[in-house]
Amino acid sequence: KVDIWTDEFNEKDERNRTIDMATDMGADWIMSIDHDEILEDRITRRHIDRLMSHPNPSVDSWEFGWLNHWDSARTTRIDKPWGDGATYTGGMKGCRFWRADRGSVRRITGGTENGLHCGNCPDSSNGARRLSSLRFRHFGYVRAIDRLRKFHDYQMRDPNPDPNLVGGAGYGHLINEEKMI
């Protein structure tokens, strides 16, 4: 199913529209994958089936990690805020797979007024969310020109970002290469 977004840019509204589309199609589970991401090659249908068949019926959403590729498909950032600084205790992650609720569709409500930093899925209680071992490969920062474009776009749309939503004091990490690990 395809829909063309013709309204003004707003990630939250666009993502909620895709939730509506999936719900209208009778989805049991919904996975959010951005245009510049793919699942890791190692992930199979069996991995996804295992998440959907968790024995605790209150588990309704799963967090995935992601690898942020930089300069090539073989290089990823592990310094903060991209990763955990090589401590191997965690890195960027977020809810990307959740149970569709056709009774009362849950909406994405967080983020800014213009729809930035809203997350990829509706909120759920901490007891209902689990961290999976699955990751996305994120290719949106491979080329310097794409990093610069995204930096300028965020600066224009959100000149005074909330540090809690952007992983620090602004968008400089999108183009900063100093002290990279």
PDB file of C-alpha atoms in Angstrom, residues 8-152:
ATOM      1  CA  GLU A   8       4.071  20.069   5.349  1.00  0.00           C
ATOM      2  CA  PHE A   9       7.014  18.067   6.762  1.00  0.00           C
ATOM      3  CA  ASN A  10       6.113  16.535  10.120  1.00  0.00           C
ATOM      4  CA  GLU A  11       7.651  13.185  11.072  1.00  0.00           C
ATOM      5  CA  LYS A  12       5.129  12.555  13.821  1.00  0.00           C
ATOM      6  CA  ASP A  13       2.125  13.028  11.536  1.00  0.00           C
ATOM      7  CA  GLU A  14       3.743  10.982   8.759  1.00  0.00           C
ATOM      8  CA  ARG A  15       4.560   8.107  11.107  1.00  0.00           C
ATOM      9  CA  ASN A  16       1.067   8.157  12.604  1.00  0.00           C
ATOM     10  CA  ARG A  17      -0.315   7.952   9.068  1.00  0.00           C
ATOM     11  CA  THR A  18       1.722   4.802   8.437  1.00  0.00           C
ATOM     12  CA  ILE A  19       0.338   3.333  11.679  1.00  0.00           C
ATOM     13  CA  ASP A  20      -3.172   4.056  10.349  1.00  0.00           C
ATOM     14  CA  MET A  21      -2.318   2.373   7.048  1.00  0.00           C
ATOM     15  CA  ALA A  22      -0.944  -0.747   8.753  1.00  0.00           C
ATOM     16  CA  THR A  23      -3.950  -0.913  11.083  1.00  0.00           C
ATOM     17  CA  ASP A  24      -6.362  -0.518   8.157  1.00  0.00           C
ATOM     18  CA  MET A  25      -4.611  -3.464   6.472  1.00  0.00           C
ATOM     19  CA  GLY A  26      -5.156  -5.643   9.564  1.00  0.00           C
ATOM     20  CA  ALA A  27      -1.561  -5.792  10.790  1.00  0.00           C
ATOM     21  CA  ASP A  28      -0.861  -7.742  13.967  1.00  0.00           C
ATOM     22  CA  TRP A  29       2.588  -6.182  14.425  1.00  0.00           C
ATOM     23  CA  ILE A  30       4.174  -3.057  12.925  1.00  0.00           C
ATOM     24  CA  MET A  31       7.872  -2.444  12.207  1.00  0.00           C
ATOM     25  CA  SER A  32       9.224   1.040  11.554  1.00  0.00           C
ATOM     26  CA  ILE A  33      12.189   1.240   9.180  1.00  0.00           C
ATOM     27  CA  ASP A  34      13.434   4.596   7.891  1.00  0.00           C
ATOM     28  CA  HIS A  35      14.371   5.132   4.244  1.00  0.00           C
ATOM     29  CA  ASP A  36      18.101   5.026   4.996  1.00  0.00           C
ATOM     30  CA  GLU A  37      18.059   1.843   7.113  1.00  0.00           C
ATOM     31  CA  ILE A  38      18.069  -1.903   6.551  1.00  0.00           C
ATOM     32  CA  LEU A  39      17.950  -4.801   8.970  1.00  0.00           C
ATOM     33  CA  GLU A  40      21.280  -6.541   9.557  1.00  0.00           C
ATOM     34  CA  ASP A  41      21.922  -9.370   7.092  1.00  0.00           C
ATOM     35  CA  ARG A  42      21.916 -11.952   9.888  1.00  0.00           C
ATOM     36  CA  ILE A  43      18.274 -11.310  10.795  1.00  0.00           C
ATOM     37  CA  THR A  44      15.831 -13.921   9.543  1.00  0.00           C
ATOM     38  CA  ARG A  45      12.086 -14.418   9.723  1.00  0.00           C
ATOM     39  CA  ARG A  46      12.737 -16.726  12.672  1.00  0.00           C
ATOM     40  CA  HIS A  47      14.127 -13.790  14.694  1.00  0.00           C
ATOM     41  CA  ILE A  48      10.988 -11.747  14.039  1.00  0.00           C
ATOM     42  CA  ASP A  49       8.670 -14.700  14.784  1.00  0.00           C
ATOM     43  CA  ARG A  50      10.453 -15.170  18.094  1.00  0.00           C
ATOM     44  CA  LEU A  51       9.751 -11.560  19.103  1.00  0.00           C
ATOM     45  CA  MET A  52       6.080 -11.868  18.148  1.00  0.00           C
ATOM     46  CA  SER A  53       5.638 -15.067  20.151  1.00  0.00           C
ATOM     47  CA  HIS A  54       7.105 -13.884  23.456  1.00  0.00           C
ATOM     48  CA  PRO A  55       5.484 -15.962  26.225  1.00  0.00           C
ATOM     49  CA  ASN A  56       4.487 -12.884  28.236  1.00  0.00           C
ATOM     50  CA  PRO A  57       1.348 -11.485  26.538  1.00  0.00           C
ATOM     51  CA  SER A  58       1.914  -8.033  28.050  1.00  0.00           C
ATOM     52  CA  VAL A  59       5.103  -7.568  25.976  1.00  0.00           C
ATOM     53  CA  ASP A  60       3.893  -5.338  23.167  1.00  0.00           C
ATOM     54  CA  SER A  61       6.969  -3.610  21.811  1.00  0.00           C
ATOM     55  CA  TRP A  62      10.633  -4.240  21.050  1.00  0.00           C
ATOM     56  CA  GLU A  63      13.631  -1.942  20.924  1.00  0.00           C
ATOM     57  CA  PHE A  64      16.240  -2.430  18.206  1.00  0.00           C
ATOM     58  CA  GLY A  65      19.747  -1.019  18.192  1.00  0.00           C
ATOM     59  CA  TRP A  66      21.351   0.519  15.168  1.00  0.00           C
ATOM     60  CA  LEU A  67      24.777   0.874  13.669  1.00  0.00           C
ATOM     61  CA  ASN A  68      25.435   4.352  12.305  1.00  0.00           C
ATOM     62  CA  HIS A  69      27.670   3.966   9.259  1.00  0.00           C
ATOM     63  CA  TRP A  70      30.108   6.820   8.599  1.00  0.00           C
ATOM     64  CA  ASP A  71      32.155   7.316   5.418  1.00  0.00           C
ATOM     65  CA  SER A  72      31.630   3.701   4.295  1.00  0.00           C
ATOM     66  CA  ALA A  73      29.453   0.644   4.829  1.00  0.00           C
ATOM     67  CA  ARG A  74      32.332  -0.879   6.819  1.00  0.00           C
ATOM     68  CA  THR A  75      32.754   1.942   9.335  1.00  0.00           C
ATOM     69  CA  THR A  76      30.410   2.807  12.208  1.00  0.00           C
ATOM     70  CA  ARG A  77      30.502   5.476  14.888  1.00  0.00           C
ATOM     71  CA  ILE A  78      30.762   4.177  18.443  1.00  0.00           C
ATOM     72  CA  ASP A  79      31.599   7.438  20.204  1.00  0.00           C
ATOM     73  CA  LYS A  80      28.834   9.281  22.039  1.00  0.00           C
ATOM     74  CA  PRO A  81      26.063  10.060  21.180  1.00  0.00           C
ATOM     75  CA  TRP A  82      26.276   7.447  18.399  1.00  0.00           C
ATOM     76  CA  GLY A  83      27.413   4.626  20.620  1.00  0.00           C
ATOM     77  CA  ASP A  84      28.655   3.899  24.114  1.00  0.00           C
ATOM     78  CA  GLY A  85      32.272   4.971  23.662  1.00  0.00           C
ATOM     79  CA  ALA A  86      33.485   1.386  23.135  1.00  0.00           C
ATOM     80  CA  THR A  87      32.377   0.185  26.584  1.00  0.00           C
ATOM     81  CA  TYR A  88      29.987  -2.312  24.965  1.00  0.00           C
ATOM     82  CA  THR A  89      27.228  -1.486  27.416  1.00  0.00           C
ATOM     83  CA  GLY A  90      24.809  -0.102  24.840  1.00  0.00           C
ATOM     84  CA  GLY A  91      24.394   2.464  22.148  1.00  0.00           C
ATOM     85  CA  MET A  92      21.664   4.084  20.100  1.00  0.00           C
ATOM     86  CA  LYS A  93      18.429   2.155  20.332  1.00  0.00           C
ATOM     87  CA  GLY A  94      14.733   2.732  20.083  1.00  0.00           C
ATOM     88  CA  CYS A  95      11.388   1.036  19.805  1.00  0.00           C
ATOM     89  CA  ARG A  96      10.881  -0.130  16.232  1.00  0.00           C
ATOM     90  CA  PHE A  97       8.521  -3.124  16.456  1.00  0.00           C
ATOM     91  CA  TRP A  98       5.203  -3.167  18.267  1.00  0.00           C
ATOM     92  CA  ARG A  99       1.908  -4.983  18.499  1.00  0.00           C
ATOM     93  CA  ALA A 100      -0.852  -3.289  16.533  1.00  0.00           C
ATOM     94  CA  ASP A 101      -3.839  -2.468  18.689  1.00  0.00           C
ATOM     95  CA  ARG A 102      -6.914  -2.373  16.506  1.00  0.00           C
ATOM     96  CA  GLY A 103      -9.226  -1.672  19.445  1.00  0.00           C
ATOM     97  CA  SER A 104      -7.807   1.783  20.119  1.00  0.00           C
ATOM     98  CA  VAL A 105      -4.899   2.696  17.879  1.00  0.00           C
ATOM     99  CA  ARG A 106      -1.946   4.022  19.856  1.00  0.00           C
ATOM    100  CA  ARG A 107      -0.381   7.193  18.484  1.00  0.00           C
ATOM    101  CA  ILE A 108       3.082   8.698  18.523  1.00  0.00           C
ATOM    102  CA  THR A 109       2.751  11.746  20.758  1.00  0.00           C
ATOM    103  CA  GLY A 110       6.305  12.780  21.750  1.00  0.00           C
ATOM    104  CA  GLY A 111       8.755  15.130  20.132  1.00  0.00           C
ATOM    105  CA  THR A 112       8.546  18.747  19.116  1.00  0.00           C
ATOM    106  CA  GLU A 113       5.655  20.799  17.729  1.00  0.00           C
ATOM    107  CA  ASN A 114       7.001  20.447  14.192  1.00  0.00           C
ATOM    108  CA  GLY A 115       7.168  16.666  14.550  1.00  0.00           C
ATOM    109  CA  LEU A 116      10.899  16.181  15.077  1.00  0.00           C
ATOM    110  CA  HIS A 117      12.388  13.665  17.544  1.00  0.00           C
ATOM    111  CA  CYS A 118       9.071  11.922  18.053  1.00  0.00           C
ATOM    112  CA  GLY A 119      10.371   8.362  18.012  1.00  0.00           C
ATOM    113  CA  ASN A 120       9.303   5.603  15.661  1.00  0.00           C
ATOM    114  CA  CYS A 121       6.512   3.996  17.648  1.00  0.00           C
ATOM    115  CA  PRO A 122       3.845   4.804  20.218  1.00  0.00           C
ATOM    116  CA  ASP A 123       4.787   4.831  23.889  1.00  0.00           C
ATOM    117  CA  SER A 124       4.212   1.766  25.991  1.00  0.00           C
ATOM    118  CA  SER A 125       4.806   0.991  29.636  1.00  0.00           C
ATOM    119  CA  ASN A 126       8.288  -0.083  30.697  1.00  0.00           C
ATOM    120  CA  GLY A 127       6.953  -3.525  31.595  1.00  0.00           C
ATOM    121  CA  ALA A 128       5.561  -3.984  28.085  1.00  0.00           C
ATOM    122  CA  ARG A 129       8.750  -3.027  26.222  1.00  0.00           C
ATOM    123  CA  ARG A 130      11.783  -5.251  25.789  1.00  0.00           C
ATOM    124  CA  LEU A 131      15.228  -4.819  24.257  1.00  0.00           C
ATOM    125  CA  SER A 132      15.940  -7.208  21.396  1.00  0.00           C
ATOM    126  CA  SER A 133      19.334  -8.253  20.030  1.00  0.00           C
ATOM    127  CA  LEU A 134      18.332  -7.047  16.546  1.00  0.00           C
ATOM    128  CA  ARG A 135      19.895  -4.013  14.869  1.00  0.00           C
ATOM    129  CA  PHE A 136      19.433  -1.785  11.868  1.00  0.00           C
ATOM    130  CA  ARG A 137      22.264  -0.610   9.672  1.00  0.00           C
ATOM    131  CA  HIS A 138      21.791   3.145   9.268  1.00  0.00           C
ATOM    132  CA  PHE A 139      23.320   4.598   6.105  1.00  0.00           C
ATOM    133  CA  GLY A 140      22.080   8.203   6.409  1.00  0.00           C
ATOM    134  CA  TYR A 141      25.504   9.488   7.515  1.00  0.00           C
ATOM    135  CA  VAL A 142      27.797   7.655   5.097  1.00  0.00           C
ATOM    136  CA  ARG A 143      28.352  10.645   2.794  1.00  0.00           C
ATOM    137  CA  ALA A 144      29.623  13.967   4.163  1.00  0.00           C
ATOM    138  CA  ILE A 145      27.209  15.853   1.881  1.00  0.00           C
ATOM    139  CA  ASP A 146      24.245  14.014   3.451  1.00  0.00           C
ATOM    140  CA  ARG A 147      25.486  14.754   6.978  1.00  0.00           C
ATOM    141  CA  LEU A 148      25.837  18.445   6.126  1.00  0.00           C
ATOM    142  CA  ARG A 149      22.387  18.569   4.493  1.00  0.00           C
ATOM    143  CA  LYS A 150      20.781  16.920   7.535  1.00  0.00           C
ATOM    144  CA  PHE A 151      22.670  19.255   9.901  1.00  0.00           C
ATOM    145  CA  HIS A 152      21.429  22.359   8.047  1.00  0.00           C
TER     146      HIS A 152
END
